Coordinates of C-alpha atoms in Angstrom, one line a residue:
M1 CA 0.2 -0.1 -0.2
L2 CA 1.2 3.7 -0.6
S3 CA 2.2 5.8 2.1
K4 CA -0.3 8.4 3.1
S5 CA 1.8 11.2 1.1
A6 CA 2.2 9.2 -2.0
T7 CA -0.1 9.3 -4.9
L8 CA -1.0 7.0 -7.6
P9 CA -0.5 8.0 -11.1
E10 CA -3.7 8.7 -13.1
G11 CA -5.6 5.4 -14.1
I12 CA -4.3 3.3 -11.3
A13 CA -6.4 2.5 -8.2
E14 CA -6.3 0.9 -4.9
C15 CA -8.7 -1.8 -4.2
V16 CA -9.7 -4.5 -1.6
A17 CA -10.9 -8.1 -2.3
E18 CA -12.5 -9.5 0.9
L19 CA -11.6 -13.2 0.9
Q20 CA -12.1 -16.2 3.4
N21 CA -9.3 -15.4 5.6
G22 CA -9.2 -11.4 5.3
P23 CA -9.0 -8.6 3.3
I24 CA -6.5 -8.5 0.0
H25 CA -5.3 -5.2 -0.9
Y26 CA -4.5 -4.7 -5.0
Y27 CA -3.9 -2.3 -7.7
R28 CA -6.0 -2.2 -10.6
A29 CA -5.2 -0.5 -13.9
G30 CA -6.5 -0.9 -17.8
E31 CA -10.0 -1.2 -18.8
T32 CA -9.8 -3.1 -22.2
G33 CA -7.5 -6.3 -23.2
R34 CA -6.8 -9.5 -21.8
P35 CA -6.5 -9.6 -17.7
I36 CA -2.9 -9.9 -16.3
V37 CA -2.1 -10.6 -12.8
L38 CA 1.3 -9.5 -11.4
L39 CA 2.5 -11.3 -8.5
H40 CA 5.5 -10.1 -6.1
G41 CA 8.2 -11.9 -4.4
G42 CA 9.2 -12.4 -0.7
G43 CA 10.5 -10.8 2.3
T44 CA 9.9 -6.8 2.3
D45 CA 8.5 -6.9 -1.3
T46 CA 5.1 -5.6 -2.1
A47 CA 3.0 -5.2 -5.2
W48 CA 3.9 -1.4 -5.7
L49 CA 7.7 -1.9 -5.2
S50 CA 8.0 -4.6 -7.6
W51 CA 5.5 -3.6 -10.1
K52 CA 5.4 0.1 -10.2
K53 CA 7.1 0.5 -13.6
A54 CA 5.4 -2.6 -15.4
I55 CA 1.5 -1.4 -14.4
P56 CA 1.8 1.9 -16.3
A57 CA 3.3 0.3 -19.1
L58 CA 0.9 -2.7 -19.3
A59 CA -2.6 -0.8 -18.5
P60 CA -2.9 0.6 -22.3
D61 CA -3.3 -2.8 -23.6
Y62 CA -4.5 -4.9 -20.8
R63 CA -6.5 -4.8 -17.6
V64 CA -3.8 -5.3 -14.8
Y65 CA -4.3 -6.8 -11.3
A66 CA -1.3 -6.5 -8.6
P67 CA -1.9 -8.1 -5.0
D68 CA -0.3 -7.7 -2.3
W69 CA 0.5 -11.1 -1.0
P70 CA -1.1 -11.8 2.9
G71 CA 1.3 -10.4 5.2
H72 CA 2.8 -7.7 2.9
G73 CA 1.7 -4.1 1.8
G74 CA -1.9 -3.4 2.5
S75 CA -2.7 -7.1 3.1
K76 CA -1.2 -7.4 6.6
Q77 CA -4.7 -8.0 8.2
Y78 CA -5.1 -11.4 6.3
R79 CA -5.0 -14.4 8.6
G80 CA -2.8 -17.4 8.6
K81 CA 0.5 -18.5 7.6
A82 CA 1.5 -17.5 3.8
T83 CA 2.8 -20.7 2.6
Q84 CA 3.4 -22.1 -0.9
E85 CA 0.0 -23.8 -0.4
M86 CA -2.1 -20.9 0.9
L87 CA -0.9 -18.5 -1.5
E88 CA -1.6 -20.9 -4.4
G89 CA -5.3 -20.9 -2.8
C90 CA -5.3 -17.2 -2.4
L91 CA -4.8 -16.4 -6.1
L92 CA -7.8 -18.8 -6.8
Q93 CA -9.9 -17.0 -4.3
L94 CA -8.5 -13.7 -6.0
L95 CA -9.4 -15.0 -9.5
D96 CA -12.9 -15.9 -8.6
A97 CA -13.3 -12.5 -6.7
W98 CA -12.2 -10.4 -9.8
G99 CA -14.5 -12.7 -12.2
L100 CA -11.7 -14.0 -13.9
Q101 CA -11.8 -17.4 -15.5
K102 CA -8.7 -17.1 -17.1
A103 CA -5.8 -14.9 -16.6
T104 CA -2.1 -14.3 -17.4
L105 CA 0.3 -14.8 -14.4
V106 CA 3.4 -12.8 -14.4
G107 CA 5.3 -13.6 -11.2
L108 CA 8.6 -12.6 -9.7
S109 CA 10.7 -15.1 -7.2
M110 CA 8.1 -16.2 -4.7
G111 CA 5.1 -15.0 -6.8
A112 CA 6.6 -16.6 -9.6
S113 CA 6.9 -19.9 -7.7
V114 CA 3.2 -19.3 -6.7
A115 CA 2.5 -19.1 -10.4
A116 CA 4.1 -22.0 -11.4
G117 CA 2.6 -24.3 -8.6
F118 CA -0.9 -22.7 -9.3
T119 CA -0.6 -23.4 -13.3
I120 CA 0.4 -26.9 -12.5
G121 CA -2.5 -27.4 -10.2
H122 CA -5.2 -25.2 -12.2
P123 CA -4.0 -25.0 -16.0
E124 CA -7.6 -24.2 -16.9
R125 CA -7.4 -21.2 -15.2
V126 CA -4.2 -19.9 -16.8
A127 CA -3.8 -18.3 -20.0
R128 CA 0.0 -17.6 -20.2
L129 CA 2.5 -17.7 -17.5
V130 CA 6.0 -15.7 -17.1
L131 CA 8.5 -16.7 -14.6
T132 CA 11.2 -14.1 -13.4
D133 CA 13.9 -15.4 -11.2
S134 CA 11.4 -17.9 -10.0
G135 CA 11.5 -19.8 -6.7
G136 CA 10.9 -23.3 -6.7
L137 CA 13.6 -24.1 -9.4
T138 CA 16.5 -25.4 -7.1
E139 CA 16.2 -27.8 -4.5
R140 CA 18.8 -25.9 -2.1
V141 CA 20.0 -22.6 -1.3
Q142 CA 23.5 -21.5 -1.2
W143 CA 25.0 -22.4 2.1
H144 CA 21.8 -24.5 2.7
L145 CA 22.5 -26.3 5.6
L146 CA 23.7 -23.2 7.6
S147 CA 20.9 -20.9 6.3
Y148 CA 18.6 -23.5 7.7
L149 CA 20.2 -23.7 11.5
L150 CA 20.3 -19.9 11.7
L151 CA 16.5 -19.4 10.4
K152 CA 15.4 -22.2 12.8
T153 CA 17.5 -20.6 15.7
P154 CA 15.0 -18.7 18.2
L155 CA 15.0 -14.9 17.9
F156 CA 17.6 -15.1 15.0
P157 CA 15.0 -14.0 12.3
Q158 CA 13.8 -11.2 14.8
L159 CA 17.4 -10.1 15.6
T160 CA 18.4 -9.9 11.9
S161 CA 15.5 -8.0 10.9
M162 CA 16.0 -5.6 13.8
L163 CA 19.7 -4.8 12.4
M164 CA 18.4 -4.3 8.8
L165 CA 15.8 -1.6 10.0
N166 CA 18.0 1.2 8.6
R167 CA 18.6 2.8 5.3
P168 CA 22.4 2.1 5.0
S169 CA 21.9 -1.6 5.6
I170 CA 19.0 -1.9 3.3
R171 CA 21.0 -0.4 0.6
Y172 CA 23.9 -2.5 1.2
S173 CA 21.9 -5.6 1.1
L174 CA 20.2 -4.6 -2.0
E175 CA 23.4 -3.6 -3.8
K176 CA 25.1 -6.9 -2.8
Q177 CA 22.3 -9.2 -3.0
F178 CA 19.7 -8.0 -5.4
F179 CA 21.3 -5.8 -7.9
K180 CA 24.2 -6.1 -10.1
S181 CA 24.4 -2.9 -11.9
R182 CA 23.5 1.0 -11.1
V183 CA 19.9 1.5 -10.3
P184 CA 19.0 5.2 -10.9
D185 CA 16.0 5.2 -8.5
L186 CA 18.0 3.4 -5.6
D187 CA 17.4 5.8 -3.1
E188 CA 13.7 5.8 -3.7
I189 CA 13.7 1.8 -3.4
V190 CA 15.6 2.0 -0.2
G191 CA 12.8 4.4 1.3
E192 CA 10.1 1.9 0.1
V193 CA 11.7 -1.1 1.4
Y194 CA 12.2 1.0 4.7
Q195 CA 8.7 1.8 5.3
E196 CA 7.5 -1.9 4.3
L197 CA 10.1 -3.2 7.0
K198 CA 9.1 -0.8 9.6
A199 CA 5.6 -1.8 9.2
K200 CA 6.3 -5.5 8.5
K201 CA 8.9 -6.0 11.2
S202 CA 10.4 -8.8 9.5
I203 CA 13.1 -9.2 6.2
Y204 CA 11.3 -12.7 6.0
S205 CA 8.0 -13.8 4.5
D206 CA 6.2 -16.6 5.8
W207 CA 6.7 -18.5 2.7
Q208 CA 10.6 -18.0 3.2
L209 CA 10.6 -19.3 6.7
D210 CA 8.4 -22.5 5.5
E211 CA 9.9 -23.4 2.5
I212 CA 13.6 -24.2 3.8
G213 CA 13.8 -27.7 5.2
P214 CA 17.3 -29.5 6.6
R215 CA 18.2 -31.1 3.5
R216 CA 15.8 -29.1 0.7
L217 CA 13.6 -26.7 -0.2
K218 CA 10.0 -28.0 0.1
T219 CA 8.9 -26.6 -3.4
F220 CA 10.6 -27.9 -6.3
H221 CA 8.4 -27.4 -9.5
L222 CA 11.2 -28.8 -11.9
P223 CA 9.7 -32.4 -12.1
E224 CA 6.4 -31.3 -13.0
L225 CA 7.1 -28.1 -15.1
G226 CA 6.6 -30.5 -18.4
R227 CA 3.0 -30.6 -17.3
I228 CA 2.4 -26.6 -18.3
R229 CA 1.0 -26.3 -21.7
C230 CA 0.3 -22.7 -21.9
P231 CA 2.4 -20.1 -23.8
T232 CA 5.3 -19.5 -20.9
L233 CA 8.1 -17.1 -20.7
V234 CA 11.0 -17.7 -18.4
V235 CA 13.3 -14.4 -17.6
N236 CA 16.2 -14.2 -15.5
G237 CA 18.8 -12.0 -14.6
S238 CA 22.3 -13.4 -15.9
L239 CA 24.3 -12.4 -12.4
D240 CA 21.2 -13.6 -10.3
H241 CA 23.1 -15.9 -7.5
L242 CA 19.6 -16.9 -5.7
V243 CA 18.2 -18.4 -8.7
P244 CA 21.3 -19.0 -11.1
V245 CA 20.6 -18.5 -14.7
E246 CA 21.6 -22.3 -15.2
A247 CA 18.6 -23.4 -13.3
A248 CA 16.1 -21.0 -15.2
K249 CA 17.4 -22.3 -18.7
L250 CA 16.8 -25.9 -17.4
A251 CA 13.5 -25.1 -16.1
A252 CA 12.5 -23.2 -19.8
E253 CA 13.8 -26.3 -21.5
K254 CA 11.1 -28.6 -19.2
I255 CA 8.4 -26.6 -20.3
P256 CA 7.1 -27.4 -23.8
K257 CA 7.7 -24.5 -26.1
A258 CA 8.6 -22.3 -23.2
K259 CA 10.8 -18.9 -24.3
F260 CA 13.6 -18.2 -22.4
E261 CA 15.3 -14.7 -22.0
V262 CA 18.5 -13.5 -20.3
I263 CA 18.7 -10.0 -18.9
A264 CA 22.6 -9.5 -18.6
G265 CA 24.3 -7.7 -16.2
C266 CA 21.4 -8.3 -14.0
G267 CA 20.5 -9.6 -10.5
H268 CA 17.6 -11.1 -8.9
W269 CA 15.1 -8.1 -9.4
P270 CA 15.1 -7.1 -13.0
N271 CA 11.9 -5.5 -13.0
R272 CA 13.3 -2.8 -10.8
E273 CA 16.9 -3.2 -11.9
K274 CA 16.5 -2.9 -15.3
P275 CA 12.7 -2.0 -15.6
D276 CA 12.7 -0.6 -19.2
E277 CA 14.4 -3.8 -20.5
F278 CA 12.4 -6.1 -18.4
N279 CA 9.0 -4.3 -19.8
R280 CA 10.2 -4.7 -23.3
I281 CA 10.7 -8.4 -23.1
L282 CA 7.4 -8.7 -21.2
Q283 CA 5.4 -6.9 -23.7
A284 CA 7.1 -8.4 -26.9
F285 CA 5.9 -12.0 -25.5
L286 CA 2.6 -10.6 -24.7
K287 CA 2.1 -9.5 -28.2
E288 CA 3.2 -12.4 -29.7
T289 CA 1.1 -14.7 -28.2
D290 CA -2.1 -12.5 -27.9
A291 CA -2.7 -14.0 -31.4
D292 CA -2.7 -17.6 -30.2
L293 CA -5.3 -17.0 -27.5
P294 CA -9.3 -16.8 -27.7
P295 CA -10.7 -13.4 -28.0
A296 CA -10.6 -11.4 -24.7

C-alpha cells in the first residue's frame, strides 16, 4: 500500500478484495484487453514496490491486477501463514473475486513459484505464464544447512530484522544481494523497502521461513514443469545468485515451447533493476502470444 503522502499515477486504483481469511489489497489499472495478474516476491516486497514500472506500461493494452500477498503491503490483516499452498489458494480466490475465468500470470521470485505451482494445479485458469527469477527451481539454497540452522534458531530472524531496520543496511543488502548494476532510483527503492520493513517488522516472509528444510526446499517444481502447456516465458538476470541462470534455463527446457530470456548484467530483481528492458521483453512476449489466445 502506498504511504499516506504518496499519490498514484492517473488510471491506477487501490482496491480491496474480501476473501475467506481477510482482506487482500491490490492495484487495478487498464479497462480493455486480456487480464494480467502481477505477483510480487517475498521478504519485504509489495505489489507497488515490484510492479510500479510495469503497471503503467501494461495498462494501455491489458487489464492489470497486482495484489499484495498476505502479510505484505496493505494485506497485513490477512489471517494464517502464507505458505506456498496457502498462496496458491489465495490466488484462486482472487481470480474468482475478480470474475476472471482465465488470466495471464506474471510472477517474480516467490510470486513466480506460486504462479508455477498454481499453473500446474489449475491449468484451466492460466492463459499464459511468465516466471521471473523464479523460486521453486532449485532444491537447495547457497549454504543450505547453515541457512536452515540460522533461520530455525530462536530469535535469529527477529534479531536480523532489527539490525536491518535502517537505510544504510537496506542499501548495502540491495546492492550486494539483489542488484548487479547501477539503479537510478535506488534511493526511492531503499525508502520503500524501509517503510515496508518498519511496518512488517521482518525481512522474511512466511513463505521463506516455511520453505527451507534441513536437506532441501519444500517446493521444487522442476519435475512437474512438463505439465505446463500454456505459452510461457522464463526470464532471469544473468548475475542472479539466488536463482542461477542455469536453473532458469533448465526450467525453460522442461516446459513445452517455453521462451527463455536472459537480462545481461542483472541480478534477482530485473523489474526494478532494469525495468525498461524487462518491460520490453514482457510486452514483446504478450504481443507475440496474443494472437494464439481466444478473444478476450
